[in-house]
Amino acid sequence: MKRKVITCVMGLVLAMSLAACGEEEVVVENTSAEVTVEVQTTEAAETPAETAAETDTEAEGGPLLQVEVMEIPDLSGTEWTFAGGMIDGVEMEEEDLNATLETYGGTLGLVFGEDGAVTMVQGGGNAEGTYEYSDDNTAIKMTLDFGGTEISYAGFLSQVGDTVTLIAMSDMNGYDGLYFVQ
């Protein structure tokens, strides 16, 4: 019973972060310097496999800000399906994933259209918006309309095993994010 309550609470926290009360707006500027700082990809082009541990420096931010990012190809015409995420620095387990999907009516995904259009597909209704690439093509900014409230997400690609994963964060603390795969 405790586990179900915790799972429901985690799903609710995730739902609230996606629905966003409008109290905190995350803005990721479309300049390589600002996006690079935001997603902690400094020097990624020079040393793509380098981590904080290898350079003897202390990393800043949560674990999602420490992952190696990839250059983002043209996303138009692609569909991405919810595959998990991280809440408060802890990876979702299958029960958490299922509870989150239930919160969204059984469906959660991203569809990237032509001309910079993006749709967050949800079982209870879709959120329409736009996306744009950072100057260095290592991040995207998605701005979605949730019933009159605009929410911005920073997204980047990372290789997780053999799977390319799109990680979307509504804030830049690096402890919370949603994972999408093709």
PDB file of C-alpha atoms in Angstrom:
ATOM      1  CA  MET A   1       0.000   0.000   0.000  1.00  0.00           C
ATOM      2  CA  LYS A   2       2.850   2.391   0.880  1.00  0.00           C
ATOM      3  CA  ARG A   3       4.477   1.744  -2.489  1.00  0.00           C
ATOM      4  CA  LYS A   4       1.238   2.574  -4.344  1.00  0.00           C
ATOM      5  CA  VAL A   5       0.867   5.811  -2.402  1.00  0.00           C
ATOM      6  CA  ILE A   6       4.477   6.793  -3.125  1.00  0.00           C
ATOM      7  CA  THR A   7       4.015   5.936  -6.806  1.00  0.00           C
ATOM      8  CA  CYS A   8       0.839   8.011  -7.010  1.00  0.00           C
ATOM      9  CA  VAL A   9       2.537  10.924  -5.252  1.00  0.00           C
ATOM     10  CA  MET A  10       5.492  10.730  -7.663  1.00  0.00           C
ATOM     11  CA  GLY A  11       3.098  10.647 -10.616  1.00  0.00           C
ATOM     12  CA  LEU A  12       1.251  13.641  -9.198  1.00  0.00           C
ATOM     13  CA  VAL A  13       4.518  15.549  -8.694  1.00  0.00           C
ATOM     14  CA  LEU A  14       5.443  14.823 -12.290  1.00  0.00           C
ATOM     15  CA  ALA A  15       1.993  15.820 -13.488  1.00  0.00           C
ATOM     16  CA  MET A  16       2.193  19.081 -11.587  1.00  0.00           C
ATOM     17  CA  SER A  17       5.633  19.829 -12.980  1.00  0.00           C
ATOM     18  CA  LEU A  18       4.303  19.293 -16.507  1.00  0.00           C
ATOM     19  CA  ALA A  19       1.083  21.186 -15.916  1.00  0.00           C
ATOM     20  CA  ALA A  20       3.089  23.899 -14.132  1.00  0.00           C
ATOM     21  CA  CYS A  21       1.182  26.278 -11.972  1.00  0.00           C
ATOM     22  CA  GLY A  22       2.756  29.172 -13.815  1.00  0.00           C
ATOM     23  CA  GLU A  23       4.758  30.243 -10.797  1.00  0.00           C
ATOM     24  CA  GLU A  24       8.102  29.420 -12.349  1.00  0.00           C
ATOM     25  CA  GLU A  25       8.849  29.861 -16.001  1.00  0.00           C
ATOM     26  CA  VAL A  26      11.967  28.282 -17.422  1.00  0.00           C
ATOM     27  CA  VAL A  27      13.424  30.158 -20.343  1.00  0.00           C
ATOM     28  CA  VAL A  28      16.220  28.705 -22.424  1.00  0.00           C
ATOM     29  CA  GLU A  29      17.577  31.303 -24.807  1.00  0.00           C
ATOM     30  CA  ASN A  30      18.446  30.253 -28.341  1.00  0.00           C
ATOM     31  CA  THR A  31      22.130  31.054 -28.090  1.00  0.00           C
ATOM     32  CA  SER A  32      24.800  28.429 -27.840  1.00  0.00           C
ATOM     33  CA  ALA A  33      26.433  30.083 -24.839  1.00  0.00           C
ATOM     34  CA  GLU A  34      23.278  30.156 -22.735  1.00  0.00           C
ATOM     35  CA  VAL A  35      22.023  26.709 -23.736  1.00  0.00           C
ATOM     36  CA  THR A  36      25.500  25.258 -23.260  1.00  0.00           C
ATOM     37  CA  VAL A  37      25.624  26.616 -19.732  1.00  0.00           C
ATOM     38  CA  GLU A  38      22.077  25.476 -19.013  1.00  0.00           C
ATOM     39  CA  VAL A  39      22.629  21.851 -20.020  1.00  0.00           C
ATOM     40  CA  GLN A  40      26.206  21.695 -18.793  1.00  0.00           C
ATOM     41  CA  THR A  41      27.779  20.823 -22.125  1.00  0.00           C
ATOM     42  CA  THR A  42      30.707  23.179 -21.787  1.00  0.00           C
ATOM     43  CA  GLU A  43      33.652  21.992 -23.838  1.00  0.00           C
ATOM     44  CA  ALA A  44      31.597  19.057 -25.175  1.00  0.00           C
ATOM     45  CA  ALA A  45      32.913  19.543 -28.696  1.00  0.00           C
ATOM     46  CA  GLU A  46      36.508  19.343 -27.524  1.00  0.00           C
ATOM     47  CA  THR A  47      36.161  16.474 -25.037  1.00  0.00           C
ATOM     48  CA  PRO A  48      32.871  14.620 -25.618  1.00  0.00           C
ATOM     49  CA  ALA A  49      33.573  11.696 -23.287  1.00  0.00           C
ATOM     50  CA  GLU A  50      35.089  13.739 -20.471  1.00  0.00           C
ATOM     51  CA  THR A  51      33.227  13.654 -17.158  1.00  0.00           C
ATOM     52  CA  ALA A  52      33.608  15.620 -13.942  1.00  0.00           C
ATOM     53  CA  ALA A  53      35.305  12.633 -12.316  1.00  0.00           C
ATOM     54  CA  GLU A  54      37.918  12.458 -15.083  1.00  0.00           C
ATOM     55  CA  THR A  55      38.783  16.148 -14.770  1.00  0.00           C
ATOM     56  CA  ASP A  56      38.895  16.164 -10.952  1.00  0.00           C
ATOM     57  CA  THR A  57      36.337  18.973 -10.829  1.00  0.00           C
ATOM     58  CA  GLU A  58      33.138  18.954  -8.877  1.00  0.00           C
ATOM     59  CA  ALA A  59      30.090  18.766 -11.112  1.00  0.00           C
ATOM     60  CA  GLU A  60      27.277  21.293 -10.752  1.00  0.00           C
ATOM     61  CA  GLY A  61      23.584  20.446 -10.808  1.00  0.00           C
ATOM     62  CA  GLY A  62      21.782  17.140 -10.793  1.00  0.00           C
ATOM     63  CA  PRO A  63      22.611  13.910 -12.590  1.00  0.00           C
ATOM     64  CA  LEU A  64      20.774  14.864 -15.791  1.00  0.00           C
ATOM     65  CA  LEU A  65      23.160  17.785 -16.248  1.00  0.00           C
ATOM     66  CA  GLN A  66      26.081  15.367 -16.161  1.00  0.00           C
ATOM     67  CA  VAL A  67      25.104  13.119 -19.076  1.00  0.00           C
ATOM     68  CA  GLU A  68      26.944  13.279 -22.356  1.00  0.00           C
ATOM     69  CA  VAL A  69      24.870  15.056 -24.982  1.00  0.00           C
ATOM     70  CA  MET A  70      24.752  14.370 -28.703  1.00  0.00           C
ATOM     71  CA  GLU A  71      24.279  16.680 -31.647  1.00  0.00           C
ATOM     72  CA  ILE A  72      20.574  16.794 -32.484  1.00  0.00           C
ATOM     73  CA  PRO A  73      19.643  15.837 -36.053  1.00  0.00           C
ATOM     74  CA  ASP A  74      16.588  17.196 -37.859  1.00  0.00           C
ATOM     75  CA  LEU A  75      13.667  16.132 -35.651  1.00  0.00           C
ATOM     76  CA  SER A  76      10.885  17.008 -38.099  1.00  0.00           C
ATOM     77  CA  GLY A  77       8.647  14.050 -38.822  1.00  0.00           C
ATOM     78  CA  THR A  78       9.769  12.066 -35.768  1.00  0.00           C
ATOM     79  CA  GLU A  79       7.666  10.652 -32.936  1.00  0.00           C
ATOM     80  CA  TRP A  80       8.990   9.955 -29.451  1.00  0.00           C
ATOM     81  CA  THR A  81       7.310   7.804 -26.788  1.00  0.00           C
ATOM     82  CA  PHE A  82       7.573   8.254 -23.024  1.00  0.00           C
ATOM     83  CA  ALA A  83      10.035   5.707 -21.626  1.00  0.00           C
ATOM     84  CA  GLY A  84      10.687   6.817 -18.065  1.00  0.00           C
ATOM     85  CA  GLY A  85      12.296   9.655 -16.246  1.00  0.00           C
ATOM     86  CA  MET A  86      13.910  10.964 -13.131  1.00  0.00           C
ATOM     87  CA  ILE A  87      12.217  12.575 -10.143  1.00  0.00           C
ATOM     88  CA  ASP A  88      14.297  14.257  -7.447  1.00  0.00           C
ATOM     89  CA  GLY A  89      17.435  12.573  -8.818  1.00  0.00           C
ATOM     90  CA  VAL A  90      15.967   9.051  -8.662  1.00  0.00           C
ATOM     91  CA  GLU A  91      15.258   7.013 -11.797  1.00  0.00           C
ATOM     92  CA  MET A  92      11.652   5.924 -12.222  1.00  0.00           C
ATOM     93  CA  GLU A  93      10.912   2.252 -11.767  1.00  0.00           C
ATOM     94  CA  GLU A  94       8.354   0.435 -13.924  1.00  0.00           C
ATOM     95  CA  GLU A  95       5.584   1.072 -11.382  1.00  0.00           C
ATOM     96  CA  ASP A  96       6.408   4.798 -11.467  1.00  0.00           C
ATOM     97  CA  LEU A  97       6.350   4.783 -15.265  1.00  0.00           C
ATOM     98  CA  ASN A  98       2.955   3.050 -15.311  1.00  0.00           C
ATOM     99  CA  ALA A  99       1.538   5.468 -12.721  1.00  0.00           C
ATOM    100  CA  THR A 100       2.786   8.433 -14.733  1.00  0.00           C
ATOM    101  CA  LEU A 101       1.227   7.074 -17.921  1.00  0.00           C
ATOM    102  CA  GLU A 102      -2.038   6.529 -16.056  1.00  0.00           C
ATOM    103  CA  THR A 103      -1.924  10.171 -14.951  1.00  0.00           C
ATOM    104  CA  TYR A 104      -1.764  11.186 -18.622  1.00  0.00           C
ATOM    105  CA  GLY A 105      -4.585   8.947 -19.769  1.00  0.00           C
ATOM    106  CA  GLY A 106      -2.297   6.107 -20.845  1.00  0.00           C
ATOM    107  CA  THR A 107      -0.388   8.080 -23.467  1.00  0.00           C
ATOM    108  CA  LEU A 108       2.526  10.510 -23.377  1.00  0.00           C
ATOM    109  CA  GLY A 109       4.681  11.348 -26.347  1.00  0.00           C
ATOM    110  CA  LEU A 110       6.243  14.047 -28.489  1.00  0.00           C
ATOM    111  CA  VAL A 111       5.618  14.541 -32.193  1.00  0.00           C
ATOM    112  CA  PHE A 112       7.897  16.919 -34.075  1.00  0.00           C
ATOM    113  CA  GLY A 113       6.322  18.363 -37.182  1.00  0.00           C
ATOM    114  CA  GLU A 114       7.572  20.441 -40.041  1.00  0.00           C
ATOM    115  CA  ASP A 115       8.324  24.139 -39.596  1.00  0.00           C
ATOM    116  CA  GLY A 116       9.192  23.885 -35.879  1.00  0.00           C
ATOM    117  CA  ALA A 117       5.838  22.593 -34.619  1.00  0.00           C
ATOM    118  CA  VAL A 118       5.764  20.137 -31.704  1.00  0.00           C
ATOM    119  CA  THR A 119       2.870  18.333 -30.031  1.00  0.00           C
ATOM    120  CA  MET A 120       2.923  16.704 -26.624  1.00  0.00           C
ATOM    121  CA  VAL A 121       0.455  13.864 -27.110  1.00  0.00           C
ATOM    122  CA  GLN A 122      -1.465  12.945 -23.964  1.00  0.00           C
ATOM    123  CA  GLY A 123      -4.402  10.629 -23.421  1.00  0.00           C
ATOM    124  CA  GLY A 124      -6.419  13.523 -22.015  1.00  0.00           C
ATOM    125  CA  GLY A 125      -5.624  15.990 -24.808  1.00  0.00           C
ATOM    126  CA  ASN A 126      -2.655  17.395 -26.652  1.00  0.00           C
ATOM    127  CA  ALA A 127      -0.465  20.414 -25.980  1.00  0.00           C
ATOM    128  CA  GLU A 128       0.655  22.242 -29.118  1.00  0.00           C
ATOM    129  CA  GLY A 129       3.756  24.363 -29.411  1.00  0.00           C
ATOM    130  CA  THR A 130       7.011  25.105 -31.151  1.00  0.00           C
ATOM    131  CA  TYR A 131      10.612  23.998 -30.932  1.00  0.00           C
ATOM    132  CA  GLU A 132      13.925  25.482 -31.955  1.00  0.00           C
ATOM    133  CA  TYR A 133      17.521  24.287 -31.937  1.00  0.00           C
ATOM    134  CA  SER A 134      20.385  25.847 -30.024  1.00  0.00           C
ATOM    135  CA  ASP A 135      23.074  27.432 -32.177  1.00  0.00           C
ATOM    136  CA  ASP A 136      25.369  24.430 -31.637  1.00  0.00           C
ATOM    137  CA  ASN A 137      22.593  21.810 -32.202  1.00  0.00           C
ATOM    138  CA  THR A 138      23.088  20.172 -28.803  1.00  0.00           C
ATOM    139  CA  ALA A 139      19.790  21.308 -27.281  1.00  0.00           C
ATOM    140  CA  ILE A 140      16.280  22.268 -28.221  1.00  0.00           C
ATOM    141  CA  LYS A 141      13.818  24.603 -26.606  1.00  0.00           C
ATOM    142  CA  MET A 142      10.204  23.431 -26.699  1.00  0.00           C
ATOM    143  CA  THR A 143       7.445  25.850 -25.762  1.00  0.00           C
ATOM    144  CA  LEU A 144       4.056  24.190 -25.270  1.00  0.00           C
ATOM    145  CA  ASP A 145       0.634  25.655 -24.527  1.00  0.00           C
ATOM    146  CA  PHE A 146      -1.146  23.836 -21.688  1.00  0.00           C
ATOM    147  CA  GLY A 147      -4.596  25.411 -21.746  1.00  0.00           C
ATOM    148  CA  GLY A 148      -3.350  28.987 -21.875  1.00  0.00           C
ATOM    149  CA  THR A 149      -0.227  28.425 -19.777  1.00  0.00           C
ATOM    150  CA  GLU A 150       2.997  28.379 -21.763  1.00  0.00           C
ATOM    151  CA  ILE A 151       5.640  25.966 -20.475  1.00  0.00           C
ATOM    152  CA  SER A 152       9.183  25.754 -21.818  1.00  0.00           C
ATOM    153  CA  TYR A 153      11.226  22.574 -21.835  1.00  0.00           C
ATOM    154  CA  ALA A 154      14.905  22.157 -22.546  1.00  0.00           C
ATOM    155  CA  GLY A 155      15.613  18.954 -24.425  1.00  0.00           C
ATOM    156  CA  PHE A 156      18.744  17.135 -25.443  1.00  0.00           C
ATOM    157  CA  LEU A 157      19.729  13.743 -26.813  1.00  0.00           C
ATOM    158  CA  SER A 158      21.924  11.238 -25.028  1.00  0.00           C
ATOM    159  CA  GLN A 159      22.981   7.696 -25.831  1.00  0.00           C
ATOM    160  CA  VAL A 160      21.655   5.300 -23.175  1.00  0.00           C
ATOM    161  CA  GLY A 161      23.050   1.874 -24.016  1.00  0.00           C
ATOM    162  CA  ASP A 162      22.111   1.327 -27.653  1.00  0.00           C
ATOM    163  CA  THR A 163      19.162   3.726 -27.487  1.00  0.00           C
ATOM    164  CA  VAL A 164      19.113   7.416 -28.319  1.00  0.00           C
ATOM    165  CA  THR A 165      17.032   9.089 -25.627  1.00  0.00           C
ATOM    166  CA  LEU A 166      15.454  12.535 -25.688  1.00  0.00           C
ATOM    167  CA  ILE A 167      15.583  14.016 -22.188  1.00  0.00           C
ATOM    168  CA  ALA A 168      13.125  16.865 -21.554  1.00  0.00           C
ATOM    169  CA  MET A 169      13.412  19.064 -18.473  1.00  0.00           C
ATOM    170  CA  SER A 170      10.957  21.751 -17.421  1.00  0.00           C
ATOM    171  CA  ASP A 171      13.494  23.224 -15.033  1.00  0.00           C
ATOM    172  CA  MET A 172      17.246  23.249 -15.143  1.00  0.00           C
ATOM    173  CA  ASN A 173      18.070  21.705 -11.773  1.00  0.00           C
ATOM    174  CA  GLY A 174      19.083  18.411 -13.422  1.00  0.00           C
ATOM    175  CA  TYR A 175      17.127  16.291 -10.945  1.00  0.00           C
ATOM    176  CA  ASP A 176      13.825  16.023 -12.845  1.00  0.00           C
ATOM    177  CA  GLY A 177      13.225  15.024 -16.442  1.00  0.00           C
ATOM    178  CA  LEU A 178      11.188  12.863 -18.783  1.00  0.00           C
ATOM    179  CA  TYR A 179      12.750  10.345 -21.175  1.00  0.00           C
ATOM    180  CA  PHE A 180      11.408   9.729 -24.674  1.00  0.00           C
ATOM    181  CA  VAL A 181      12.568   7.174 -27.258  1.00  0.00           C
ATOM    182  CA  GLN A 182      11.668   6.549 -30.895  1.00  0.00           C
TER     183      GLN A 182
END
